[in-house]
mmCIF file of C-alpha atoms and ligand atoms in Angstrom:
data_model
loop_
_atom_site.group_PDB
_atom_site.id
_atom_site.type_symbol
_atom_site.label_atom_id
_atom_site.label_comp_id
_atom_site.label_asym_id
_atom_site.label_seq_id
_atom_site.Cartn_x
_atom_site.Cartn_y
_atom_site.Cartn_z
ATOM 1 C CA MET V 172 -101.486 25.916 135.616
ATOM 2 C CA GLY V 173 -98.944 23.147 136.009
ATOM 3 C CA ARG V 174 -95.826 22.839 133.882
ATOM 4 C CA ASP V 175 -95.983 20.006 131.351
ATOM 5 C CA VAL V 176 -94.170 18.534 128.351
ATOM 6 C CA ILE V 177 -96.279 18.445 125.133
ATOM 7 C CA VAL V 178 -95.121 15.924 122.520
ATOM 8 C CA ALA V 179 -95.499 17.239 118.926
ATOM 9 C CA CYS V 180 -96.951 14.249 117.084
ATOM 10 C CA ASP V 181 -95.955 15.386 113.630
ATOM 11 C CA PHE V 182 -96.820 12.116 111.878
ATOM 12 C CA ALA V 183 -98.594 11.790 108.532
ATOM 13 C CA SER V 184 -101.057 9.018 109.484
ATOM 14 C CA ALA V 185 -103.034 7.521 112.379
ATOM 15 C CA GLU V 186 -101.084 4.289 111.993
ATOM 16 C CA ASP V 187 -97.732 6.106 112.608
ATOM 17 C CA VAL V 188 -99.037 8.038 115.602
ATOM 18 C CA PHE V 189 -100.512 4.964 117.282
ATOM 19 C CA LYS V 190 -97.325 2.949 116.723
ATOM 20 C CA PHE V 191 -95.510 5.805 118.476
ATOM 21 C CA LEU V 192 -97.991 6.227 121.377
ATOM 22 C CA ASP V 193 -98.139 2.475 121.967
ATOM 23 C CA LYS V 194 -94.518 2.627 123.122
ATOM 24 C CA PHE V 195 -95.544 4.650 126.154
ATOM 25 C CA GLU V 196 -97.686 1.798 127.674
ATOM 26 C CA GLY V 197 -98.934 3.203 131.015
ATOM 27 C CA ARG V 198 -97.664 6.780 130.401
ATOM 28 C CA LYS V 199 -100.092 9.272 128.804
ATOM 29 C CA PRO V 200 -98.111 12.260 127.480
ATOM 30 C CA PHE V 201 -99.909 15.491 126.544
ATOM 31 C CA VAL V 202 -99.820 15.443 122.724
ATOM 32 C CA LYS V 203 -99.940 18.085 120.095
ATOM 33 C CA ILE V 204 -101.838 17.330 116.858
ATOM 34 C CA GLY V 205 -101.038 19.668 113.989
ATOM 35 C CA MET V 206 -102.569 20.437 110.638
ATOM 36 C CA GLU V 207 -100.882 17.585 108.768
ATOM 37 C CA LEU V 208 -102.283 14.789 110.864
ATOM 38 C CA PHE V 209 -105.652 16.518 111.372
ATOM 39 C CA TYR V 210 -106.170 17.096 107.719
ATOM 40 C CA ALA V 211 -105.091 13.533 106.873
ATOM 41 C CA GLU V 212 -107.205 11.767 109.439
ATOM 42 C CA GLY V 213 -110.005 14.205 110.403
ATOM 43 C CA PRO V 214 -111.596 14.722 113.811
ATOM 44 C CA GLU V 215 -111.654 10.937 114.516
ATOM 45 C CA ILE V 216 -107.930 11.062 115.275
ATOM 46 C CA VAL V 217 -108.643 13.526 118.068
ATOM 47 C CA ARG V 218 -111.444 11.367 119.547
ATOM 48 C CA GLU V 219 -109.257 8.217 119.354
ATOM 49 C CA ILE V 220 -106.196 9.787 121.099
ATOM 50 C CA LYS V 221 -108.558 11.325 123.680
ATOM 51 C CA ARG V 222 -110.153 7.911 124.315
ATOM 52 C CA ARG V 223 -106.694 6.600 124.975
ATOM 53 C CA GLY V 224 -106.418 9.012 127.860
ATOM 54 C CA HIS V 225 -104.183 11.717 126.515
ATOM 55 C CA LYS V 226 -104.568 15.482 126.841
ATOM 56 C CA ILE V 227 -104.558 17.165 123.392
ATOM 57 C CA PHE V 228 -103.297 20.467 122.142
ATOM 58 C CA LEU V 229 -104.943 20.942 118.713
ATOM 59 C CA ASP V 230 -102.611 23.232 116.782
ATOM 60 C CA LEU V 231 -104.766 24.474 113.829
ATOM 61 C CA LYS V 232 -103.960 28.228 114.189
ATOM 62 C CA LEU V 233 -107.339 29.606 113.148
ATOM 63 C CA HIS V 234 -107.537 32.986 111.398
ATOM 64 C CA ASP V 235 -110.749 34.095 109.653
ATOM 65 C CA ILE V 236 -113.681 36.515 110.241
ATOM 66 C CA PRO V 237 -114.925 36.512 113.829
ATOM 67 C CA ASN V 238 -118.167 34.651 113.123
ATOM 68 C CA THR V 239 -116.452 31.840 111.258
ATOM 69 C CA VAL V 240 -113.823 31.417 114.003
ATOM 70 C CA LYS V 241 -116.439 31.453 116.681
ATOM 71 C CA LYS V 242 -118.425 28.633 115.066
ATOM 72 C CA SER V 243 -115.268 26.627 114.244
ATOM 73 C CA MET V 244 -114.081 26.954 117.841
ATOM 74 C CA ALA V 245 -117.421 25.614 119.038
ATOM 75 C CA VAL V 246 -116.755 22.485 116.939
ATOM 76 C CA LEU V 247 -113.252 22.072 118.379
ATOM 77 C CA SER V 248 -114.604 22.524 121.884
ATOM 78 C CA ARG V 249 -117.055 19.699 121.328
ATOM 79 C CA LEU V 250 -114.079 17.466 120.380
ATOM 80 C CA ASP V 251 -113.067 17.953 123.999
ATOM 81 C CA VAL V 252 -109.483 19.142 123.246
ATOM 82 C CA ASP V 253 -107.568 20.589 126.161
ATOM 83 C CA MET V 254 -105.774 23.391 124.327
ATOM 84 C CA THR V 255 -106.109 25.040 120.949
ATOM 85 C CA ASN V 256 -104.855 28.199 119.222
ATOM 86 C CA LEU V 257 -105.399 30.972 116.703
ATOM 87 C CA HIS V 258 -103.441 33.843 115.079
ATOM 88 C CA ALA V 259 -103.467 37.025 117.149
ATOM 89 C CA GLY V 260 -103.184 38.830 113.804
ATOM 90 C CA GLY V 261 -106.925 38.154 113.297
ATOM 91 C CA THR V 262 -107.607 41.073 115.731
ATOM 92 C CA VAL V 263 -108.933 41.381 119.259
ATOM 93 C CA ARG V 264 -112.503 41.051 118.077
ATOM 94 C CA MET V 265 -111.710 37.707 116.376
ATOM 95 C CA MET V 266 -110.044 36.434 119.510
ATOM 96 C CA GLU V 267 -113.034 37.466 121.658
ATOM 97 C CA ALA V 268 -115.346 35.662 119.249
ATOM 98 C CA ALA V 269 -113.136 32.544 119.468
ATOM 99 C CA LEU V 270 -113.435 32.470 123.256
ATOM 100 C CA GLU V 271 -117.209 32.791 123.008
ATOM 101 C CA GLY V 272 -117.345 29.859 120.589
ATOM 102 C CA LEU V 273 -115.008 27.763 122.683
ATOM 103 C CA THR V 274 -116.997 28.133 125.931
ATOM 104 C CA ARG V 275 -119.269 25.157 126.623
ATOM 105 C CA PRO V 276 -122.717 25.461 128.022
ATOM 106 C CA ASP V 277 -121.362 24.447 131.471
ATOM 107 C CA GLY V 278 -118.853 27.334 131.371
ATOM 108 C CA THR V 279 -115.741 25.156 130.842
ATOM 109 C CA ARG V 280 -113.471 25.504 127.757
ATOM 110 C CA PRO V 281 -110.129 24.418 126.405
ATOM 111 C CA ILE V 282 -107.081 26.633 127.050
ATOM 112 C CA LEU V 283 -106.793 29.167 124.219
ATOM 113 C CA ILE V 284 -103.483 30.519 123.167
ATOM 114 C CA ALA V 285 -102.386 32.890 120.364
ATOM 115 C CA VAL V 286 -99.622 32.670 117.791
ATOM 116 C CA THR V 287 -98.092 36.197 117.624
ATOM 117 C CA GLN V 288 -95.749 36.391 114.630
ATOM 118 C CA LEU V 289 -94.617 33.062 113.250
ATOM 119 C CA THR V 290 -90.926 32.403 113.908
ATOM 120 C CA SER V 291 -90.578 31.914 110.094
ATOM 121 C CA THR V 292 -91.477 35.601 109.729
ATOM 122 C CA ASP V 293 -88.514 37.928 110.166
ATOM 123 C CA GLN V 294 -88.207 41.718 110.295
ATOM 124 C CA GLU V 295 -87.567 41.957 106.510
ATOM 125 C CA SER V 296 -90.586 39.827 105.456
ATOM 126 C CA MET V 297 -92.818 41.573 108.020
ATOM 127 C CA GLU V 298 -91.854 44.980 106.615
ATOM 128 C CA ASN V 299 -91.900 44.002 102.925
ATOM 129 C CA ASP V 300 -94.841 41.631 102.792
ATOM 130 C CA LEU V 301 -97.026 42.835 105.663
ATOM 131 C CA LEU V 302 -96.035 46.530 105.726
ATOM 132 C CA ILE V 303 -95.503 46.352 109.489
ATOM 133 C CA ARG V 304 -92.611 48.673 110.182
ATOM 134 C CA GLU V 305 -92.174 48.324 114.000
ATOM 135 C CA PRO V 306 -89.411 46.155 115.465
ATOM 136 C CA ILE V 307 -90.548 42.533 115.521
ATOM 137 C CA ASP V 308 -90.092 42.057 119.235
ATOM 138 C CA LYS V 309 -92.349 45.029 119.866
ATOM 139 C CA VAL V 310 -94.969 43.527 117.484
ATOM 140 C CA VAL V 311 -94.801 40.181 119.251
ATOM 141 C CA MET V 312 -95.340 41.748 122.656
ATOM 142 C CA HIS V 313 -98.169 43.966 121.326
ATOM 143 C CA TYR V 314 -99.928 40.913 119.939
ATOM 144 C CA ALA V 315 -99.392 39.091 123.195
ATOM 145 C CA ALA V 316 -100.938 42.027 125.084
ATOM 146 C CA ASN V 317 -103.901 42.011 122.624
ATOM 147 C CA ALA V 318 -104.434 38.277 123.351
ATOM 148 C CA LYS V 319 -104.473 39.061 127.052
ATOM 149 C CA ARG V 320 -106.900 41.940 126.499
ATOM 150 C CA ALA V 321 -109.172 39.597 124.545
ATOM 151 C CA GLY V 322 -109.265 37.219 127.513
ATOM 152 C CA LEU V 323 -106.991 34.463 126.064
ATOM 153 C CA ASP V 324 -104.910 32.290 128.379
ATOM 154 C CA GLY V 325 -101.473 32.811 126.706
ATOM 155 C CA VAL V 326 -99.283 32.629 123.665
ATOM 156 C CA VAL V 327 -96.995 30.379 121.753
ATOM 157 C CA CYS V 328 -93.500 31.891 121.829
ATOM 158 C CA SER V 329 -89.854 31.028 121.735
ATOM 159 C CA PRO V 330 -88.428 30.072 125.141
ATOM 160 C CA LEU V 331 -86.241 33.195 124.794
ATOM 161 C CA GLU V 332 -89.401 35.356 124.772
ATOM 162 C CA ALA V 333 -91.212 33.628 127.699
ATOM 163 C CA GLY V 334 -89.708 35.828 130.366
ATOM 164 C CA LYS V 335 -90.533 39.046 128.512
ATOM 165 C CA VAL V 336 -94.133 37.836 127.882
ATOM 166 C CA HIS V 337 -94.582 37.214 131.583
ATOM 167 C CA ASP V 338 -93.215 40.690 132.351
ATOM 168 C CA VAL V 339 -95.678 42.306 129.950
ATOM 169 C CA CYS V 340 -98.758 40.057 130.483
ATOM 170 C CA GLY V 341 -98.245 38.740 134.007
ATOM 171 C CA ASP V 342 -96.986 35.475 135.435
ATOM 172 C CA GLY V 343 -100.399 33.783 135.059
ATOM 173 C CA PHE V 344 -100.348 34.303 131.315
ATOM 174 C CA VAL V 345 -99.369 30.928 129.812
ATOM 175 C CA THR V 346 -96.271 30.526 127.586
ATOM 176 C CA VAL V 347 -96.087 27.514 125.305
ATOM 177 C CA THR V 348 -92.640 27.163 123.841
ATOM 178 C CA PRO V 349 -91.285 25.030 120.979
ATOM 179 C CA GLY V 350 -87.658 25.103 119.930
ATOM 180 C CA VAL V 351 -86.503 22.803 122.781
ATOM 181 C CA ARG V 352 -83.392 20.604 122.391
ATOM 182 C CA PHE V 353 -81.255 18.559 124.723
ATOM 183 C CA ALA V 354 -77.821 19.980 125.476
ATOM 184 C CA ASP V 355 -76.181 17.062 123.685
ATOM 185 C CA GLY V 356 -78.729 16.741 120.871
ATOM 186 C CA ASP V 357 -79.144 17.838 117.265
ATOM 187 C CA ILE V 358 -80.801 21.257 116.795
ATOM 188 C CA GLY V 359 -81.951 20.372 113.261
ATOM 189 C CA ASP V 360 -83.772 23.252 111.562
ATOM 190 C CA GLN V 361 -84.529 25.168 114.781
ATOM 191 C CA LYS V 362 -82.571 28.369 114.998
ATOM 192 C CA ARG V 363 -82.959 29.539 118.575
ATOM 193 C CA VAL V 364 -83.134 26.651 121.049
ATOM 194 C CA MET V 365 -83.122 26.011 124.727
ATOM 195 C CA THR V 366 -82.830 22.877 126.866
ATOM 196 C CA PRO V 367 -85.829 21.745 128.901
ATOM 197 C CA ALA V 368 -83.938 22.803 132.048
ATOM 198 C CA GLU V 369 -83.300 26.290 130.722
ATOM 199 C CA ALA V 370 -86.924 26.615 129.541
ATOM 200 C CA LYS V 371 -87.974 25.794 133.154
ATOM 201 C CA LYS V 372 -85.576 28.387 134.550
ATOM 202 C CA ILE V 373 -86.856 31.106 132.281
ATOM 203 C CA GLY V 374 -90.501 30.367 133.232
ATOM 204 C CA SER V 375 -92.009 28.536 130.251
ATOM 205 C CA ASP V 376 -95.309 26.882 131.306
ATOM 206 C CA TYR V 377 -95.414 24.186 128.572
ATOM 207 C CA ILE V 378 -92.658 23.025 126.236
ATOM 208 C CA VAL V 379 -93.571 21.524 122.826
ATOM 209 C CA VAL V 380 -91.020 18.872 121.912
ATOM 210 C CA GLY V 381 -91.156 16.972 118.595
ATOM 211 C CA ARG V 382 -88.137 15.298 117.027
ATOM 212 C CA PRO V 383 -85.941 15.067 120.201
ATOM 213 C CA ILE V 384 -88.647 12.592 121.377
ATOM 214 C CA THR V 385 -90.271 11.274 118.170
ATOM 215 C CA ALA V 386 -86.979 10.564 116.363
ATOM 216 C CA ALA V 387 -85.088 9.264 119.405
ATOM 217 C CA ALA V 388 -83.811 5.685 119.533
ATOM 218 C CA ASP V 389 -85.814 5.330 122.785
ATOM 219 C CA PRO V 390 -88.686 7.892 122.672
ATOM 220 C CA VAL V 391 -89.953 7.011 126.112
ATOM 221 C CA ALA V 392 -86.569 7.611 127.721
ATOM 222 C CA ALA V 393 -86.293 10.916 125.824
ATOM 223 C CA TYR V 394 -89.722 11.902 127.132
ATOM 224 C CA GLU V 395 -88.890 10.948 130.618
ATOM 225 C CA ARG V 396 -85.682 12.994 130.380
ATOM 226 C CA CYS V 397 -87.722 16.051 129.260
ATOM 227 C CA VAL V 398 -90.063 15.550 132.202
ATOM 228 C CA ALA V 399 -87.153 15.143 134.634
ATOM 229 C CA GLU V 400 -85.533 18.349 133.381
ATOM 230 C CA PHE V 401 -88.581 20.522 132.924
ATOM 231 C CA VAL V 402 -91.261 19.341 135.307
ATOM 232 C CA ASP V 403 -89.784 17.536 138.325
HETATM 233 O O1 LIG U 47 -89.463 18.609 116.119
HETATM 234 P P1 LIG U 47 -89.510 19.893 116.835
HETATM 235 O O2 LIG U 47 -89.164 19.747 118.350
HETATM 236 O O3 LIG U 47 -88.694 21.002 116.180
HETATM 237 O O4 LIG U 47 -91.027 20.322 116.765
HETATM 238 C C1 LIG U 47 -91.536 21.553 117.319
HETATM 239 C C2 LIG U 47 -92.980 21.624 117.062
HETATM 240 O O5 LIG U 47 -93.394 22.936 117.342
HETATM 241 C C3 LIG U 47 -93.417 21.393 115.575
HETATM 242 O O6 LIG U 47 -94.721 20.825 115.603
HETATM 243 C C4 LIG U 47 -93.428 22.761 115.029
HETATM 244 O O7 LIG U 47 -94.365 22.943 113.955
HETATM 245 C C5 LIG U 47 -93.953 23.584 116.248
HETATM 246 N N1 LIG U 47 -93.554 25.029 116.230
HETATM 247 C C6 LIG U 47 -92.227 25.434 116.120
HETATM 248 N N2 LIG U 47 -91.908 26.742 116.120
HETATM 249 C C7 LIG U 47 -92.915 27.666 116.196
HETATM 250 C C8 LIG U 47 -94.207 27.253 116.293
HETATM 251 C C9 LIG U 47 -94.497 25.924 116.317
HETATM 252 O O8 LIG U 47 -91.271 24.619 116.083
HETATM 253 N N3 LIG U 47 -92.565 28.932 116.234
#
């Protein structure tokens, strides 16, 4: 699986996302569509971006009973996305059902990755709200191992966890890492960040980059800089 830069298209409308993508002219970045844009515009936004020739990571983080997740994944698979995700907290059986639903009649399927614990969940909220009393890094690695056991392709994790995930789950297990910032850029609300070059060194397979590209004065140049640091 080749390294790539995924641009988080966190826009509120189709109009805004197309205005942004039009700037790239010949280039076709891999784009992430999240809940906000998907819920605002529906599946047609996925079809339209796909028609324009982009690969798509549909970030909807499914978590429900196995049968519902299986059927929903079949719908997402028919949308021809390249990557999608779910919460590992839905159990191994839910993840197995998701894979079944995602697999097309010809045996192909999008890459399926798991969210372990959200980075907005800390040790205190995990213990108090979820009654999980193990250290959070142990929980994250356990969920990653469950995802691997269920047959998933990888996990979303911080770039700081990517090396450990590969140690536990193998080098072939994909790590998709947000929290990327340029060395001379604003970190904004991200707490633990890495540059694209550092993420490459530590072994991330995909970096998800939003505002350093979408809010840049020259988004195409910012994207090219990410590619130069991370992929080339
Ligand atoms: O703008 P920025 O580069 O911070 O965007 C990062 C993207 O990755 C956003 O779409 C954000 O929701 C997502 N993400 C994240 N941290 C996580 C999981 C997802 O920043 N732990």
